[in-house]
Amino acid sequence: MSNPVTRRSILKWSVASVAIAGTTPLHAESVAHTLPALSYDPAGLEPFIDVATMNLHHDKHHAAYIGKLNEALATQPRLSTIGLDELMSTLANIEDSALQMTLRNNGGGHWNHSFFWNIMTPAAKSGKPSDKLMKAITDSFGSLEKMKTAFTEVAIKRFGSGWTWLILKDGKLKITSTPNQDNPLMKGLVPDEDLGKPILGLDVWEHAYYLHYQNRRADYAAAWWNIVNWDAANKHFGA
Ligand code: MN
């Protein structure tokens, strides 16, 4: 273990360097979570998701989760130094139930939306499942079409706000759903059968589709397959 005085000095020095570089550290031992930029033009998902929804969803909703997450972490030096994946999988260990709920909702919101933007792409670049992923889909569901149908049904049936996931669990693919901003990483908070490695994830909160689809979640869920980024899904499956 390093000498704490020396380590503190180093941190002060490195924070000064970071500040010059233009980011905004919360304090000496943490760095604020930031809104990831979209890797595509938000209008590029039209006509399946409209640009107004994308802008509002990314710039306002996702940004709000990050703002509240950073606000909560500002008073939690230990939690503010761990990565977002680790924060998700260790939330159940947090004894302060109000803090846990704040991080569950807003940390979950940050993780889920970061994943969501990445799992979509303009339709022309949608691609297809790799041979390896296609075999796993066929093994678990019979065919790609059957998997899509089952996934869309789960998305439609999610009562209220939440997410639908294709996860890898114990070497097999499975479709699950979580409420609010919960996700399959939240060990000890979501049921064990819903834990796994996310391959695909669909936001079924009304804010994700209401401007264009109004109450027609089924149409949104069906249209979404046109803009799935299969290259990203293949990477999640292979990694
Ligand atoms: Mn959302």
PDB file of C-alpha atoms and ligand atoms in Angstrom:
ATOM      1  CA  MET A   1       0.000   0.000   0.000  1.00  0.00           C
ATOM      2  CA  SER A   2       1.390   3.425  -0.862  1.00  0.00           C
ATOM      3  CA  ASN A   3       2.125   6.125   1.677  1.00  0.00           C
ATOM      4  CA  PRO A   4      -1.175   8.082   2.005  1.00  0.00           C
ATOM      5  CA  VAL A   5       0.538  11.469   2.216  1.00  0.00           C
ATOM      6  CA  THR A   6       2.523  10.801  -0.923  1.00  0.00           C
ATOM      7  CA  ARG A   7      -0.545   9.437  -2.657  1.00  0.00           C
ATOM      8  CA  ARG A   8      -2.576  12.518  -1.736  1.00  0.00           C
ATOM      9  CA  SER A   9       0.153  14.755  -3.108  1.00  0.00           C
ATOM     10  CA  ILE A  10       0.188  12.822  -6.356  1.00  0.00           C
ATOM     11  CA  LEU A  11      -3.596  13.061  -6.628  1.00  0.00           C
ATOM     12  CA  LYS A  12      -3.519  16.813  -6.046  1.00  0.00           C
ATOM     13  CA  TRP A  13      -0.933  17.134  -8.751  1.00  0.00           C
ATOM     14  CA  SER A  14      -2.836  14.928 -11.207  1.00  0.00           C
ATOM     15  CA  VAL A  15      -6.149  16.685 -10.523  1.00  0.00           C
ATOM     16  CA  ALA A  16      -4.481  19.998 -11.330  1.00  0.00           C
ATOM     17  CA  SER A  17      -3.297  18.490 -14.613  1.00  0.00           C
ATOM     18  CA  VAL A  18      -6.752  17.128 -15.383  1.00  0.00           C
ATOM     19  CA  ALA A  19      -8.343  20.508 -14.599  1.00  0.00           C
ATOM     20  CA  ILE A  20      -6.010  22.146 -17.079  1.00  0.00           C
ATOM     21  CA  ALA A  21      -7.052  19.532 -19.633  1.00  0.00           C
ATOM     22  CA  GLY A  22     -10.646  20.714 -19.238  1.00  0.00           C
ATOM     23  CA  THR A  23     -12.609  18.066 -17.303  1.00  0.00           C
ATOM     24  CA  THR A  24     -14.320  18.689 -13.990  1.00  0.00           C
ATOM     25  CA  PRO A  25     -13.189  16.439 -11.137  1.00  0.00           C
ATOM     26  CA  LEU A  26     -15.596  16.406  -8.182  1.00  0.00           C
ATOM     27  CA  HIS A  27     -12.712  16.211  -5.749  1.00  0.00           C
ATOM     28  CA  ALA A  28      -9.260  14.730  -5.477  1.00  0.00           C
ATOM     29  CA  GLU A  29     -10.265  11.080  -5.768  1.00  0.00           C
ATOM     30  CA  SER A  30     -13.164  11.019  -8.196  1.00  0.00           C
ATOM     31  CA  VAL A  31     -14.110  12.107 -11.670  1.00  0.00           C
ATOM     32  CA  ALA A  32     -17.683  13.055 -12.562  1.00  0.00           C
ATOM     33  CA  HIS A  33     -19.669  10.830 -14.893  1.00  0.00           C
ATOM     34  CA  THR A  34     -20.265  12.551 -18.213  1.00  0.00           C
ATOM     35  CA  LEU A  35     -22.850  12.258 -20.980  1.00  0.00           C
ATOM     36  CA  PRO A  36     -21.436  10.077 -23.768  1.00  0.00           C
ATOM     37  CA  ALA A  37     -21.779  11.558 -27.239  1.00  0.00           C
ATOM     38  CA  LEU A  38     -23.869   9.611 -29.732  1.00  0.00           C
ATOM     39  CA  SER A  39     -21.727   7.841 -32.314  1.00  0.00           C
ATOM     40  CA  TYR A  40     -24.257   8.720 -35.065  1.00  0.00           C
ATOM     41  CA  ASP A  41     -26.446  11.622 -36.127  1.00  0.00           C
ATOM     42  CA  PRO A  42     -29.606  11.476 -33.928  1.00  0.00           C
ATOM     43  CA  ALA A  43     -31.662  12.049 -37.096  1.00  0.00           C
ATOM     44  CA  GLY A  44     -30.068   8.921 -38.538  1.00  0.00           C
ATOM     45  CA  LEU A  45     -32.473   6.592 -36.719  1.00  0.00           C
ATOM     46  CA  GLU A  46     -35.486   8.031 -38.548  1.00  0.00           C
ATOM     47  CA  PRO A  47     -38.101   6.988 -39.461  1.00  0.00           C
ATOM     48  CA  PHE A  48     -37.925   4.356 -36.722  1.00  0.00           C
ATOM     49  CA  ILE A  49     -37.056   6.775 -33.904  1.00  0.00           C
ATOM     50  CA  ASP A  50     -37.633  10.475 -34.596  1.00  0.00           C
ATOM     51  CA  VAL A  51     -34.940  13.078 -34.074  1.00  0.00           C
ATOM     52  CA  ALA A  52     -36.980  15.078 -31.524  1.00  0.00           C
ATOM     53  CA  THR A  53     -37.288  12.008 -29.302  1.00  0.00           C
ATOM     54  CA  MET A  54     -33.594  11.228 -29.677  1.00  0.00           C
ATOM     55  CA  ASN A  55     -32.532  14.767 -28.739  1.00  0.00           C
ATOM     56  CA  LEU A  56     -34.854  14.974 -25.752  1.00  0.00           C
ATOM     57  CA  HIS A  57     -34.000  11.468 -24.608  1.00  0.00           C
ATOM     58  CA  HIS A  58     -30.225  11.873 -24.859  1.00  0.00           C
ATOM     59  CA  ASP A  59     -29.725  15.550 -24.020  1.00  0.00           C
ATOM     60  CA  LYS A  60     -32.370  15.875 -21.280  1.00  0.00           C
ATOM     61  CA  HIS A  61     -33.379  12.501 -19.830  1.00  0.00           C
ATOM     62  CA  HIS A  62     -29.980  10.820 -19.880  1.00  0.00           C
ATOM     63  CA  ALA A  63     -28.235  14.028 -18.795  1.00  0.00           C
ATOM     64  CA  ALA A  64     -30.631  14.328 -15.835  1.00  0.00           C
ATOM     65  CA  TYR A  65     -29.749  10.824 -14.598  1.00  0.00           C
ATOM     66  CA  ILE A  66     -26.060  11.716 -14.773  1.00  0.00           C
ATOM     67  CA  GLY A  67     -26.598  15.012 -12.938  1.00  0.00           C
ATOM     68  CA  LYS A  68     -28.388  13.280 -10.069  1.00  0.00           C
ATOM     69  CA  LEU A  69     -25.830  10.451 -10.027  1.00  0.00           C
ATOM     70  CA  ASN A  70     -22.941  12.924  -9.727  1.00  0.00           C
ATOM     71  CA  GLU A  71     -24.789  14.884  -7.064  1.00  0.00           C
ATOM     72  CA  ALA A  72     -25.258  11.728  -4.978  1.00  0.00           C
ATOM     73  CA  LEU A  73     -21.663  10.574  -5.506  1.00  0.00           C
ATOM     74  CA  ALA A  74     -20.222  13.967  -4.537  1.00  0.00           C
ATOM     75  CA  THR A  75     -20.667  13.031  -0.875  1.00  0.00           C
ATOM     76  CA  GLN A  76     -19.484   9.421  -1.349  1.00  0.00           C
ATOM     77  CA  PRO A  77     -15.729   9.390  -1.969  1.00  0.00           C
ATOM     78  CA  ARG A  78     -15.491   5.600  -1.883  1.00  0.00           C
ATOM     79  CA  LEU A  79     -18.340   5.002  -4.376  1.00  0.00           C
ATOM     80  CA  SER A  80     -17.215   7.792  -6.673  1.00  0.00           C
ATOM     81  CA  THR A  81     -13.936   6.049  -7.488  1.00  0.00           C
ATOM     82  CA  ILE A  82     -15.394   2.765  -8.773  1.00  0.00           C
ATOM     83  CA  GLY A  83     -16.482   2.163 -12.339  1.00  0.00           C
ATOM     84  CA  LEU A  84     -20.137   2.211 -13.370  1.00  0.00           C
ATOM     85  CA  ASP A  85     -20.285  -1.567 -14.018  1.00  0.00           C
ATOM     86  CA  GLU A  86     -18.914  -2.273 -10.558  1.00  0.00           C
ATOM     87  CA  LEU A  87     -21.264   0.268  -8.998  1.00  0.00           C
ATOM     88  CA  MET A  88     -24.216  -1.571 -10.587  1.00  0.00           C
ATOM     89  CA  SER A  89     -23.133  -5.006  -9.366  1.00  0.00           C
ATOM     90  CA  THR A  90     -22.385  -3.852  -5.804  1.00  0.00           C
ATOM     91  CA  LEU A  91     -25.380  -1.566  -5.155  1.00  0.00           C
ATOM     92  CA  ALA A  92     -26.929  -4.211  -2.919  1.00  0.00           C
ATOM     93  CA  ASN A  93     -24.079  -3.711  -0.412  1.00  0.00           C
ATOM     94  CA  ILE A  94     -25.010  -0.069   0.238  1.00  0.00           C
ATOM     95  CA  GLU A  95     -26.643   0.108   3.667  1.00  0.00           C
ATOM     96  CA  ASP A  96     -28.199   3.586   3.343  1.00  0.00           C
ATOM     97  CA  SER A  97     -31.440   2.693   1.571  1.00  0.00           C
ATOM     98  CA  ALA A  98     -32.146   6.222   0.320  1.00  0.00           C
ATOM     99  CA  LEU A  99     -28.659   6.473  -1.194  1.00  0.00           C
ATOM    100  CA  GLN A 100     -29.009   3.001  -2.676  1.00  0.00           C
ATOM    101  CA  MET A 101     -32.299   3.958  -4.345  1.00  0.00           C
ATOM    102  CA  THR A 102     -30.841   7.194  -5.731  1.00  0.00           C
ATOM    103  CA  LEU A 103     -27.884   5.321  -7.221  1.00  0.00           C
ATOM    104  CA  ARG A 104     -30.089   2.485  -8.429  1.00  0.00           C
ATOM    105  CA  ASN A 105     -32.374   4.857 -10.330  1.00  0.00           C
ATOM    106  CA  ASN A 106     -29.788   7.321 -11.611  1.00  0.00           C
ATOM    107  CA  GLY A 107     -26.744   5.065 -11.921  1.00  0.00           C
ATOM    108  CA  GLY A 108     -29.027   2.524 -13.578  1.00  0.00           C
ATOM    109  CA  GLY A 109     -30.365   5.286 -15.829  1.00  0.00           C
ATOM    110  CA  HIS A 110     -26.811   6.207 -16.834  1.00  0.00           C
ATOM    111  CA  TRP A 111     -25.709   2.609 -17.455  1.00  0.00           C
ATOM    112  CA  ASN A 112     -28.870   1.649 -19.342  1.00  0.00           C
ATOM    113  CA  HIS A 113     -28.933   4.669 -21.644  1.00  0.00           C
ATOM    114  CA  SER A 114     -25.204   4.442 -22.394  1.00  0.00           C
ATOM    115  CA  PHE A 115     -25.820   0.828 -23.437  1.00  0.00           C
ATOM    116  CA  PHE A 116     -28.961   1.752 -25.384  1.00  0.00           C
ATOM    117  CA  TRP A 117     -27.343   4.403 -27.620  1.00  0.00           C
ATOM    118  CA  ASN A 118     -24.596   1.966 -28.481  1.00  0.00           C
ATOM    119  CA  ILE A 119     -26.942  -0.885 -29.385  1.00  0.00           C
ATOM    120  CA  MET A 120     -28.631   1.242 -32.071  1.00  0.00           C
ATOM    121  CA  THR A 121     -27.352   2.539 -35.404  1.00  0.00           C
ATOM    122  CA  PRO A 122     -28.835   3.949 -38.624  1.00  0.00           C
ATOM    123  CA  ALA A 123     -30.760   1.216 -40.470  1.00  0.00           C
ATOM    124  CA  ALA A 124     -28.248   1.033 -43.327  1.00  0.00           C
ATOM    125  CA  LYS A 125     -25.579  -0.032 -40.830  1.00  0.00           C
ATOM    126  CA  SER A 126     -27.727  -2.442 -38.804  1.00  0.00           C
ATOM    127  CA  GLY A 127     -25.802  -5.519 -39.981  1.00  0.00           C
ATOM    128  CA  LYS A 128     -26.640  -8.991 -38.730  1.00  0.00           C
ATOM    129  CA  PRO A 129     -25.851 -11.402 -35.915  1.00  0.00           C
ATOM    130  CA  SER A 130     -22.468 -13.129 -36.203  1.00  0.00           C
ATOM    131  CA  ASP A 131     -22.500 -16.870 -36.948  1.00  0.00           C
ATOM    132  CA  LYS A 132     -21.696 -17.497 -33.299  1.00  0.00           C
ATOM    133  CA  LEU A 133     -24.521 -15.290 -31.993  1.00  0.00           C
ATOM    134  CA  MET A 134     -26.946 -16.656 -34.593  1.00  0.00           C
ATOM    135  CA  LYS A 135     -26.201 -20.206 -33.457  1.00  0.00           C
ATOM    136  CA  ALA A 136     -26.881 -19.229 -29.832  1.00  0.00           C
ATOM    137  CA  ILE A 137     -30.135 -17.517 -30.865  1.00  0.00           C
ATOM    138  CA  THR A 138     -31.232 -20.551 -32.864  1.00  0.00           C
ATOM    139  CA  ASP A 139     -30.298 -22.902 -30.011  1.00  0.00           C
ATOM    140  CA  SER A 140     -32.333 -20.901 -27.469  1.00  0.00           C
ATOM    141  CA  PHE A 141     -35.306 -19.685 -29.516  1.00  0.00           C
ATOM    142  CA  GLY A 142     -35.499 -21.775 -32.705  1.00  0.00           C
ATOM    143  CA  SER A 143     -34.823 -18.857 -35.067  1.00  0.00           C
ATOM    144  CA  LEU A 144     -33.967 -15.155 -35.177  1.00  0.00           C
ATOM    145  CA  GLU A 145     -37.584 -14.329 -36.015  1.00  0.00           C
ATOM    146  CA  LYS A 146     -38.829 -16.297 -33.004  1.00  0.00           C
ATOM    147  CA  MET A 147     -36.372 -14.506 -30.741  1.00  0.00           C
ATOM    148  CA  LYS A 148     -37.546 -11.123 -32.053  1.00  0.00           C
ATOM    149  CA  THR A 149     -41.185 -12.084 -31.520  1.00  0.00           C
ATOM    150  CA  ALA A 150     -40.543 -13.269 -27.965  1.00  0.00           C
ATOM    151  CA  PHE A 151     -38.499 -10.146 -27.149  1.00  0.00           C
ATOM    152  CA  THR A 152     -41.164  -7.827 -28.553  1.00  0.00           C
ATOM    153  CA  GLU A 153     -43.884  -9.627 -26.546  1.00  0.00           C
ATOM    154  CA  VAL A 154     -41.915  -9.142 -23.329  1.00  0.00           C
ATOM    155  CA  ALA A 155     -41.427  -5.466 -24.225  1.00  0.00           C
ATOM    156  CA  ILE A 156     -45.160  -4.994 -24.757  1.00  0.00           C
ATOM    157  CA  LYS A 157     -46.043  -6.783 -21.512  1.00  0.00           C
ATOM    158  CA  ARG A 158     -43.687  -4.779 -19.273  1.00  0.00           C
ATOM    159  CA  PHE A 159     -46.142  -2.975 -17.015  1.00  0.00           C
ATOM    160  CA  GLY A 160     -45.249   0.697 -16.597  1.00  0.00           C
ATOM    161  CA  SER A 161     -41.688   1.830 -17.213  1.00  0.00           C
ATOM    162  CA  GLY A 162     -38.697  -0.421 -17.695  1.00  0.00           C
ATOM    163  CA  TRP A 163     -36.430  -2.303 -20.045  1.00  0.00           C
ATOM    164  CA  THR A 164     -36.379  -5.494 -22.078  1.00  0.00           C
ATOM    165  CA  TRP A 165     -33.110  -7.388 -22.378  1.00  0.00           C
ATOM    166  CA  LEU A 166     -31.502 -10.215 -24.288  1.00  0.00           C
ATOM    167  CA  ILE A 167     -28.962 -11.555 -21.807  1.00  0.00           C
ATOM    168  CA  LEU A 168     -26.321 -14.244 -21.729  1.00  0.00           C
ATOM    169  CA  LYS A 169     -26.753 -16.331 -18.606  1.00  0.00           C
ATOM    170  CA  ASP A 170     -24.889 -19.562 -17.823  1.00  0.00           C
ATOM    171  CA  GLY A 171     -23.852 -19.827 -21.476  1.00  0.00           C
ATOM    172  CA  LYS A 172     -27.408 -19.464 -22.811  1.00  0.00           C
ATOM    173  CA  LEU A 173     -29.412 -16.569 -24.214  1.00  0.00           C
ATOM    174  CA  LYS A 174     -32.498 -15.458 -22.365  1.00  0.00           C
ATOM    175  CA  ILE A 175     -35.045 -12.630 -22.635  1.00  0.00           C
ATOM    176  CA  THR A 176     -35.791 -10.716 -19.449  1.00  0.00           C
ATOM    177  CA  SER A 177     -37.379  -7.480 -18.348  1.00  0.00           C
ATOM    178  CA  THR A 178     -36.560  -5.116 -15.489  1.00  0.00           C
ATOM    179  CA  PRO A 179     -38.659  -2.286 -14.018  1.00  0.00           C
ATOM    180  CA  ASN A 180     -37.679   1.392 -13.826  1.00  0.00           C
ATOM    181  CA  GLN A 181     -33.906   1.767 -14.404  1.00  0.00           C
ATOM    182  CA  ASP A 182     -32.942  -1.652 -13.025  1.00  0.00           C
ATOM    183  CA  ASN A 183     -30.675  -3.804 -15.191  1.00  0.00           C
ATOM    184  CA  PRO A 184     -29.255  -7.346 -15.354  1.00  0.00           C
ATOM    185  CA  LEU A 185     -26.054  -6.305 -13.537  1.00  0.00           C
ATOM    186  CA  MET A 186     -27.829  -5.441 -10.275  1.00  0.00           C
ATOM    187  CA  LYS A 187     -26.956  -8.486  -8.238  1.00  0.00           C
ATOM    188  CA  GLY A 188     -29.013  -8.778  -5.061  1.00  0.00           C
ATOM    189  CA  LEU A 189     -31.570  -6.212  -6.244  1.00  0.00           C
ATOM    190  CA  VAL A 190     -33.163  -7.847  -9.289  1.00  0.00           C
ATOM    191  CA  PRO A 191     -34.221 -11.529  -9.197  1.00  0.00           C
ATOM    192  CA  ASP A 192     -31.360 -13.961  -9.865  1.00  0.00           C
ATOM    193  CA  GLU A 193     -33.071 -15.265 -13.022  1.00  0.00           C
ATOM    194  CA  ASP A 194     -32.859 -11.759 -14.545  1.00  0.00           C
ATOM    195  CA  LEU A 195     -29.109 -11.369 -13.935  1.00  0.00           C
ATOM    196  CA  GLY A 196     -26.715 -11.853 -16.839  1.00  0.00           C
ATOM    197  CA  LYS A 197     -24.624 -10.147 -19.480  1.00  0.00           C
ATOM    198  CA  PRO A 198     -26.738  -7.786 -21.624  1.00  0.00           C
ATOM    199  CA  ILE A 199     -26.521  -8.409 -25.386  1.00  0.00           C
ATOM    200  CA  LEU A 200     -29.489  -6.228 -26.423  1.00  0.00           C
ATOM    201  CA  GLY A 201     -31.583  -3.770 -24.423  1.00  0.00           C
ATOM    202  CA  LEU A 202     -34.732  -1.835 -25.297  1.00  0.00           C
ATOM    203  CA  ASP A 203     -35.970   1.180 -23.358  1.00  0.00           C
ATOM    204  CA  VAL A 204     -39.744   0.877 -22.997  1.00  0.00           C
ATOM    205  CA  TRP A 205     -40.289   4.008 -20.919  1.00  0.00           C
ATOM    206  CA  GLU A 206     -42.894   6.223 -22.602  1.00  0.00           C
ATOM    207  CA  HIS A 207     -40.268   8.979 -22.962  1.00  0.00           C
ATOM    208  CA  ALA A 208     -38.488   6.679 -25.432  1.00  0.00           C
ATOM    209  CA  TYR A 209     -41.358   6.608 -27.935  1.00  0.00           C
ATOM    210  CA  TYR A 210     -44.348   8.742 -26.957  1.00  0.00           C
ATOM    211  CA  LEU A 211     -43.765  11.758 -29.247  1.00  0.00           C
ATOM    212  CA  HIS A 212     -43.879   9.666 -32.405  1.00  0.00           C
ATOM    213  CA  TYR A 213     -45.731   6.485 -31.433  1.00  0.00           C
ATOM    214  CA  GLN A 214     -48.017   7.900 -28.696  1.00  0.00           C
ATOM    215  CA  ASN A 215     -49.345   4.860 -26.820  1.00  0.00           C
ATOM    216  CA  ARG A 216     -48.301   2.340 -29.490  1.00  0.00           C
ATOM    217  CA  ARG A 217     -45.408   0.649 -27.702  1.00  0.00           C
ATOM    218  CA  ALA A 218     -45.846  -2.454 -29.861  1.00  0.00           C
ATOM    219  CA  ASP A 219     -45.171  -0.456 -33.049  1.00  0.00           C
ATOM    220  CA  TYR A 220     -42.080   1.124 -31.490  1.00  0.00           C
ATOM    221  CA  ALA A 221     -40.778  -2.259 -30.304  1.00  0.00           C
ATOM    222  CA  ALA A 222     -41.352  -3.818 -33.723  1.00  0.00           C
ATOM    223  CA  ALA A 223     -39.754  -0.889 -35.602  1.00  0.00           C
ATOM    224  CA  TRP A 224     -36.720  -0.924 -33.306  1.00  0.00           C
ATOM    225  CA  TRP A 225     -35.357  -4.099 -34.938  1.00  0.00           C
ATOM    226  CA  ASN A 226     -34.557  -2.024 -38.050  1.00  0.00           C
ATOM    227  CA  ILE A 227     -31.978   0.006 -36.143  1.00  0.00           C
ATOM    228  CA  VAL A 228     -30.385  -2.645 -33.928  1.00  0.00           C
ATOM    229  CA  ASN A 229     -26.606  -2.424 -34.097  1.00  0.00           C
ATOM    230  CA  TRP A 230     -25.786  -6.096 -34.564  1.00  0.00           C
ATOM    231  CA  ASP A 231     -22.057  -5.384 -34.637  1.00  0.00           C
ATOM    232  CA  ALA A 232     -22.362  -4.047 -31.086  1.00  0.00           C
ATOM    233  CA  ALA A 233     -24.495  -7.037 -30.035  1.00  0.00           C
ATOM    234  CA  ASN A 234     -21.907  -9.406 -31.552  1.00  0.00           C
ATOM    235  CA  LYS A 235     -19.207  -7.673 -29.514  1.00  0.00           C
ATOM    236  CA  HIS A 236     -21.212  -7.959 -26.294  1.00  0.00           C
ATOM    237  CA  PHE A 237     -21.796 -11.643 -27.013  1.00  0.00           C
ATOM    238  CA  GLY A 238     -18.184 -12.343 -27.893  1.00  0.00           C
ATOM    239  CA  ALA A 239     -16.551 -10.299 -25.137  1.00  0.00           C
TER     240      ALA A 239
HETATM  241 MN    MN B   1     -34.974   6.335 -21.451  1.00  0.00          MN
END
